PDB file of C-alpha atoms and ligand atoms in Angstrom:
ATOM      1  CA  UNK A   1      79.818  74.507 105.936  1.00 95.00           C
ATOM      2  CA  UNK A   2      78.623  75.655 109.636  1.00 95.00           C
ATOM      3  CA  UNK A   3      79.589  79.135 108.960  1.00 96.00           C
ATOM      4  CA  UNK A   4      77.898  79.414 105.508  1.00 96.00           C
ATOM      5  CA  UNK A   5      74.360  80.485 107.402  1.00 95.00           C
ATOM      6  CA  UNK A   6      76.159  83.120 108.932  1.00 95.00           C
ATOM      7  CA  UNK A   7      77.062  84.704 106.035  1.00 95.00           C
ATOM      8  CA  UNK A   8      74.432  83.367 102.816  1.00 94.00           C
ATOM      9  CA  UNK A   9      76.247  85.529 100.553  1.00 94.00           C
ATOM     10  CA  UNK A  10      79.602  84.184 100.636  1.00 96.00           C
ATOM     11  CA  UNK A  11      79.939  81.336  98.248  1.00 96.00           C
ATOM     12  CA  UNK A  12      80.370  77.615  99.982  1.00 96.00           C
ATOM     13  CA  UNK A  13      83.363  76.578  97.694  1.00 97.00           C
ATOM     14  CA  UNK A  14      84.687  79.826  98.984  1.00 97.00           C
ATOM     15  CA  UNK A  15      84.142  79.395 102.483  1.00 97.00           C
ATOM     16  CA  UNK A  16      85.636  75.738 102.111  1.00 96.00           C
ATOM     17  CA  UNK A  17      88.823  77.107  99.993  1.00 97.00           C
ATOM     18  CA  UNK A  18      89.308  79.637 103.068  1.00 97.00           C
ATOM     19  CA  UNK A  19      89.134  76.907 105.392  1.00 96.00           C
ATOM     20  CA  UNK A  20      91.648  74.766 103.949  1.00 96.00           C
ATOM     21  CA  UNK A  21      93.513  78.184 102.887  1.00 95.00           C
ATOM     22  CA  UNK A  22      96.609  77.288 105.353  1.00 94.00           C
ATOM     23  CA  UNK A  23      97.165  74.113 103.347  1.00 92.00           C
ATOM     24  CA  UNK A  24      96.753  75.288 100.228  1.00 94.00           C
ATOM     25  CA  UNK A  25      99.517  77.775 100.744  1.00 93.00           C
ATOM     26  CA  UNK A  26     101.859  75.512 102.015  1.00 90.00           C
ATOM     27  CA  UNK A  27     101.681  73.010  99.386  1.00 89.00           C
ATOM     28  CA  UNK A  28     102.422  75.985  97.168  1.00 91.00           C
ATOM     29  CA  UNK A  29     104.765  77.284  99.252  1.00 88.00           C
ATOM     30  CA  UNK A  30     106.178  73.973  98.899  1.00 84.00           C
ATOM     31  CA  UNK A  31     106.121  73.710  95.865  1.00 86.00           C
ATOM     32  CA  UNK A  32     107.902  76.866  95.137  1.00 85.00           C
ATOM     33  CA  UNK A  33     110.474  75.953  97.490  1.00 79.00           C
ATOM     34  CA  UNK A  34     109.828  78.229  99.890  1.00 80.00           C
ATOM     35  CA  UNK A  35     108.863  75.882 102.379  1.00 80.00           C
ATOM     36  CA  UNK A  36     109.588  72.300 103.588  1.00 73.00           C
ATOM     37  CA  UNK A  37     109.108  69.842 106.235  1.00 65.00           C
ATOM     38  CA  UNK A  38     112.196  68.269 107.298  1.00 57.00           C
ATOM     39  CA  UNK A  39     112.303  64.929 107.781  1.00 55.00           C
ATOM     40  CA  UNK A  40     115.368  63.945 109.831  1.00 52.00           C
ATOM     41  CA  UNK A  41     117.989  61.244 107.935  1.00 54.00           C
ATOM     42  CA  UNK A  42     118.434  59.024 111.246  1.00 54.00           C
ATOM     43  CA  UNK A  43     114.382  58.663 110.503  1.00 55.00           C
ATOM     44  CA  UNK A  44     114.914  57.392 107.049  1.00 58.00           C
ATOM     45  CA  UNK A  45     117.590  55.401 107.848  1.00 62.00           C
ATOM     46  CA  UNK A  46     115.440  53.482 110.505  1.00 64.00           C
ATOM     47  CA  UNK A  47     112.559  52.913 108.015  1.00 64.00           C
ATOM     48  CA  UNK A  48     110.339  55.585 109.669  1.00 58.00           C
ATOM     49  CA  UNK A  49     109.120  59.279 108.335  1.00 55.00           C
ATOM     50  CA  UNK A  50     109.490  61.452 111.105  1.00 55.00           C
ATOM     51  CA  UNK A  51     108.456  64.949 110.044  1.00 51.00           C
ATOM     52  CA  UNK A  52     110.238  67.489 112.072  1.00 49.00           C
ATOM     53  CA  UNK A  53     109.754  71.160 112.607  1.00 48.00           C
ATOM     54  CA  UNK A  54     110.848  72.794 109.054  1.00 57.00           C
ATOM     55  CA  UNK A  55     110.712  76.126 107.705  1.00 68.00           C
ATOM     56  CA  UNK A  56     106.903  76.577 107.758  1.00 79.00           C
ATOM     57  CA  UNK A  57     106.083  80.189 109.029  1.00 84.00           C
ATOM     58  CA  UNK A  58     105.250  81.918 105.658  1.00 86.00           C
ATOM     59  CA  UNK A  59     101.762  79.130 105.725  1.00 89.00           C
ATOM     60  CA  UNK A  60     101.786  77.778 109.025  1.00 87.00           C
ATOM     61  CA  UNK A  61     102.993  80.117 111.498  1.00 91.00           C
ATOM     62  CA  UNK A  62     100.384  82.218 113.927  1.00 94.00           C
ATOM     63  CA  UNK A  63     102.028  85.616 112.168  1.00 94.00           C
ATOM     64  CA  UNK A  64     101.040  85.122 108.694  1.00 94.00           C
ATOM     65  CA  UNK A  65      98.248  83.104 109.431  1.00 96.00           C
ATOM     66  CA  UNK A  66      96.719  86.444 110.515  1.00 96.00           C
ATOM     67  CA  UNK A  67      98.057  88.177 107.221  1.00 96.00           C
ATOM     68  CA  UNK A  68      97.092  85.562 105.083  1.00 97.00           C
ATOM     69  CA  UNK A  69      93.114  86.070 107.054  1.00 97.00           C
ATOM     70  CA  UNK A  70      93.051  89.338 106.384  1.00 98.00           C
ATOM     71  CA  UNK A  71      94.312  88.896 102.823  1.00 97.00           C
ATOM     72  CA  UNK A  72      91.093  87.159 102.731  1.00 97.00           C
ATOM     73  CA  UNK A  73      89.195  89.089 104.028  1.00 98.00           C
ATOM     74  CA  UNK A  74      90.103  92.438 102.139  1.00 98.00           C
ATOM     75  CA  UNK A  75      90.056  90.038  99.145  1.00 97.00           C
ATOM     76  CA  UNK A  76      86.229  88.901  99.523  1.00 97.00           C
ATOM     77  CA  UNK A  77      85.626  92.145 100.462  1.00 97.00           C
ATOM     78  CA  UNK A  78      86.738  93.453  97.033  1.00 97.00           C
ATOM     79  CA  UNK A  79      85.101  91.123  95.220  1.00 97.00           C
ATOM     80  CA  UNK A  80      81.954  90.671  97.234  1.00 96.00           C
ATOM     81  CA  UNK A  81      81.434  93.655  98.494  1.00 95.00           C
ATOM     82  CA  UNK A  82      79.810  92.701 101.566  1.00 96.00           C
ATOM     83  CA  UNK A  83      81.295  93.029 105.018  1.00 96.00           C
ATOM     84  CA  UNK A  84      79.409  89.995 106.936  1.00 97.00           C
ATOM     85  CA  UNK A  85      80.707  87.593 103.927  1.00 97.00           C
ATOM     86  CA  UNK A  86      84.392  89.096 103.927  1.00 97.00           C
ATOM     87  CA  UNK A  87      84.671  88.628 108.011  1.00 98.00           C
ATOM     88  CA  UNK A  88      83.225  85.500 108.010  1.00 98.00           C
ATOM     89  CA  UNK A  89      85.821  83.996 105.133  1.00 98.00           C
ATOM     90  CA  UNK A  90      88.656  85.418 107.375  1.00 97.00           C
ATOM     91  CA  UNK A  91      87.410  84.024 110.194  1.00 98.00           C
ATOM     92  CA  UNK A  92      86.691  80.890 108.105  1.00 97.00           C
ATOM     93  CA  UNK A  93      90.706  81.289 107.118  1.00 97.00           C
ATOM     94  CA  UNK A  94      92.046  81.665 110.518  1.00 97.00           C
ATOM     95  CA  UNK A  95      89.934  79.315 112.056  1.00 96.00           C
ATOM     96  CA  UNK A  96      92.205  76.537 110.201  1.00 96.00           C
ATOM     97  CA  UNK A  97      95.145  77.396 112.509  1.00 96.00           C
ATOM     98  CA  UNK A  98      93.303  76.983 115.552  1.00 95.00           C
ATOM     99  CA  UNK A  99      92.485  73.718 114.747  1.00 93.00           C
ATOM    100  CA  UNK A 100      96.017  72.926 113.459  1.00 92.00           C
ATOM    101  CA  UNK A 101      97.267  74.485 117.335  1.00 93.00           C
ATOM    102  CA  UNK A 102      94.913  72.062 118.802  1.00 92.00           C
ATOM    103  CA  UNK A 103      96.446  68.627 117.074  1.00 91.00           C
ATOM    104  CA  UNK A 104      99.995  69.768 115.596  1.00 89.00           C
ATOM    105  CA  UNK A 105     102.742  68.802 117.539  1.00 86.00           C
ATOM    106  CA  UNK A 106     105.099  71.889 118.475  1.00 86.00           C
ATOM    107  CA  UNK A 107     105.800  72.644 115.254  1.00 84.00           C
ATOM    108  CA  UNK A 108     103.556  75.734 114.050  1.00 89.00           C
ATOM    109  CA  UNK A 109     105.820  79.080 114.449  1.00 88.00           C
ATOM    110  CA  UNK A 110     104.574  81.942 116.368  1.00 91.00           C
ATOM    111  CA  UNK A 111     106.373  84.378 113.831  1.00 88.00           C
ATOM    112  CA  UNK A 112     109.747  83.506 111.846  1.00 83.00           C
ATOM    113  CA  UNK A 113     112.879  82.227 111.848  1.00 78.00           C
ATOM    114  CA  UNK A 114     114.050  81.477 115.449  1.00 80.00           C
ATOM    115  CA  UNK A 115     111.015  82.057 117.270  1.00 85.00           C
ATOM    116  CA  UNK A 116     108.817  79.142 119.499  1.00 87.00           C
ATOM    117  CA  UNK A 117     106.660  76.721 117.710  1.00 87.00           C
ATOM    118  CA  UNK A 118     103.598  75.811 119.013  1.00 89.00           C
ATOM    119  CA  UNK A 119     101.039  73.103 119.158  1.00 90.00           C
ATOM    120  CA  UNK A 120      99.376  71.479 121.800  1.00 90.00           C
ATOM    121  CA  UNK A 121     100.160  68.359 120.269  1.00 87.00           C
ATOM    122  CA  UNK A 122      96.765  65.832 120.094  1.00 89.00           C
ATOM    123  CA  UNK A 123      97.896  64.201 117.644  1.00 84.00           C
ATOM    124  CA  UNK A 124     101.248  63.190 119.683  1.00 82.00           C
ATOM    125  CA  UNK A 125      99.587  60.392 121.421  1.00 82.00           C
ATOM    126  CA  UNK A 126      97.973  57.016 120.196  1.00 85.00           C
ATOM    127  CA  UNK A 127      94.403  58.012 122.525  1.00 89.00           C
ATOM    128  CA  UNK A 128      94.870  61.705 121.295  1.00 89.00           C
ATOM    129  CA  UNK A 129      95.112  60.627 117.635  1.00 89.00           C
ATOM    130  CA  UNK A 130      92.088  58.613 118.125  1.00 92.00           C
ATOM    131  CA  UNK A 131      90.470  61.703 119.534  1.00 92.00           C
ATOM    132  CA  UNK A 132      91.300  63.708 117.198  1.00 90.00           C
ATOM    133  CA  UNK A 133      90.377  61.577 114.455  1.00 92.00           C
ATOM    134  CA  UNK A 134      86.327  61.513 116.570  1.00 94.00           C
ATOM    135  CA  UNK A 135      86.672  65.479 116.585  1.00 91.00           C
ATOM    136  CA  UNK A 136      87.125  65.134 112.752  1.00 92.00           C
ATOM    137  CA  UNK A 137      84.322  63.025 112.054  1.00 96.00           C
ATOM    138  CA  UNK A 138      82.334  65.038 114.460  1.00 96.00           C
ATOM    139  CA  UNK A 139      83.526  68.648 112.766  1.00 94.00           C
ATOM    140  CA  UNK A 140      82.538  67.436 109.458  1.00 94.00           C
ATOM    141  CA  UNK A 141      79.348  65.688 110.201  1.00 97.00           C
ATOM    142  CA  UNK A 142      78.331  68.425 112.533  1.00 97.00           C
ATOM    143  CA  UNK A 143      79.048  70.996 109.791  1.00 96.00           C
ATOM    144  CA  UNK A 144      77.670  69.040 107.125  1.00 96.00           C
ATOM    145  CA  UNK A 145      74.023  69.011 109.232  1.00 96.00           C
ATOM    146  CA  UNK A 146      74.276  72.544 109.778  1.00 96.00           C
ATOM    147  CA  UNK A 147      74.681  73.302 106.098  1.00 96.00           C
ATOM    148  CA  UNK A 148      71.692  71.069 104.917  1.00 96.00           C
ATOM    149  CA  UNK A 149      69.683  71.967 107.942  1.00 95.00           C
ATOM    150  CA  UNK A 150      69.819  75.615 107.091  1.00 95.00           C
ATOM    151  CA  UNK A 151      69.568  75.069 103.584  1.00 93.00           C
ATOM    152  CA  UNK A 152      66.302  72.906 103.725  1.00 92.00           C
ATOM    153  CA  UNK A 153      64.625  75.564 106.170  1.00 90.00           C
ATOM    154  CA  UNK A 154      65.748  78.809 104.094  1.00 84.00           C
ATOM    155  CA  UNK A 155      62.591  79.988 102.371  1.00 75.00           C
ATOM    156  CA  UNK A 156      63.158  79.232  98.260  1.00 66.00           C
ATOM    157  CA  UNK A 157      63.407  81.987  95.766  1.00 55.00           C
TER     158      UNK A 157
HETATM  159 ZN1   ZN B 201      96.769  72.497 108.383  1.00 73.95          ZN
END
């Protein structure tokens, strides 16, 4: 929503697709198979669902994450045929995985199989949960004003 002003002629459902993008592929990745979260058996057996570093690189690792952006933004590109909107829907993409580095726990690959997962891990901690959970609020509302800010003060056509 903050980044539709920068780019008026990129659709918002598009914008809020691409930000979201990561997830969407990995629930079809999931879906497909391709990917899945492990949860660990001991967890189960103890009653709790502890979700463990799986096979997540195709949506969630750093590697494709950058594919996947510029997927979108050759693909808005095609379709839109405007530069400004096509970088700013990539950027819109990628910016998902930043976010996800910020709170994920180690568990977002840098490339594929074998290779370190990263995460800085807010979400590890009862405080940093808490934070993170502020930083949410705040992201949305703070997006949400820019967006009706911007679209109360554009001149109508
Ligand atoms: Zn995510």
């Amino acid at each position: 929503m903050a980044a539709k002003p920068l780019a008026p002629k990129a659709p918002l459902w598009l914008l809020l697709i691409a930000s979201e993008g990561i997830d969407l592929l990995f629930f079809l990745f999931s879906f497909i198979g391709l990917e899945k979260q492990a949860v660990s058996r001991s967890s189960i057996e103890r009653g709790i669902e502890v979700i463990t570093p799986g096979i997540l690189y195709w949506s969630q690792g750093l590697f494709m994450a950058i594919i996947w952006s510029i997927a979108a933004f050759l693909l808005t590109y095609f379709f839109l045929k405007e530069q400004r909107a096509a970088l700013i829907v990539g950027l819109v993409f990628f910016s998902h995985w930043i976010l996800d580095f910020i709170v994920h726990t180690p568990d977002l690959p840098l490339f594929f199989v074998g290779s370190p997962n990263v995460g800085l891990g807010l979400w590890g901690s009862g405080p940093g949960l808490i934070i993170s959970g502020i930083l949410e609020i705040l992201l949305l509302s703070g997006g949400l004003f820019v967006y009706l800010y911007w679209r109360k003060s554009r001149p109508t056509n």
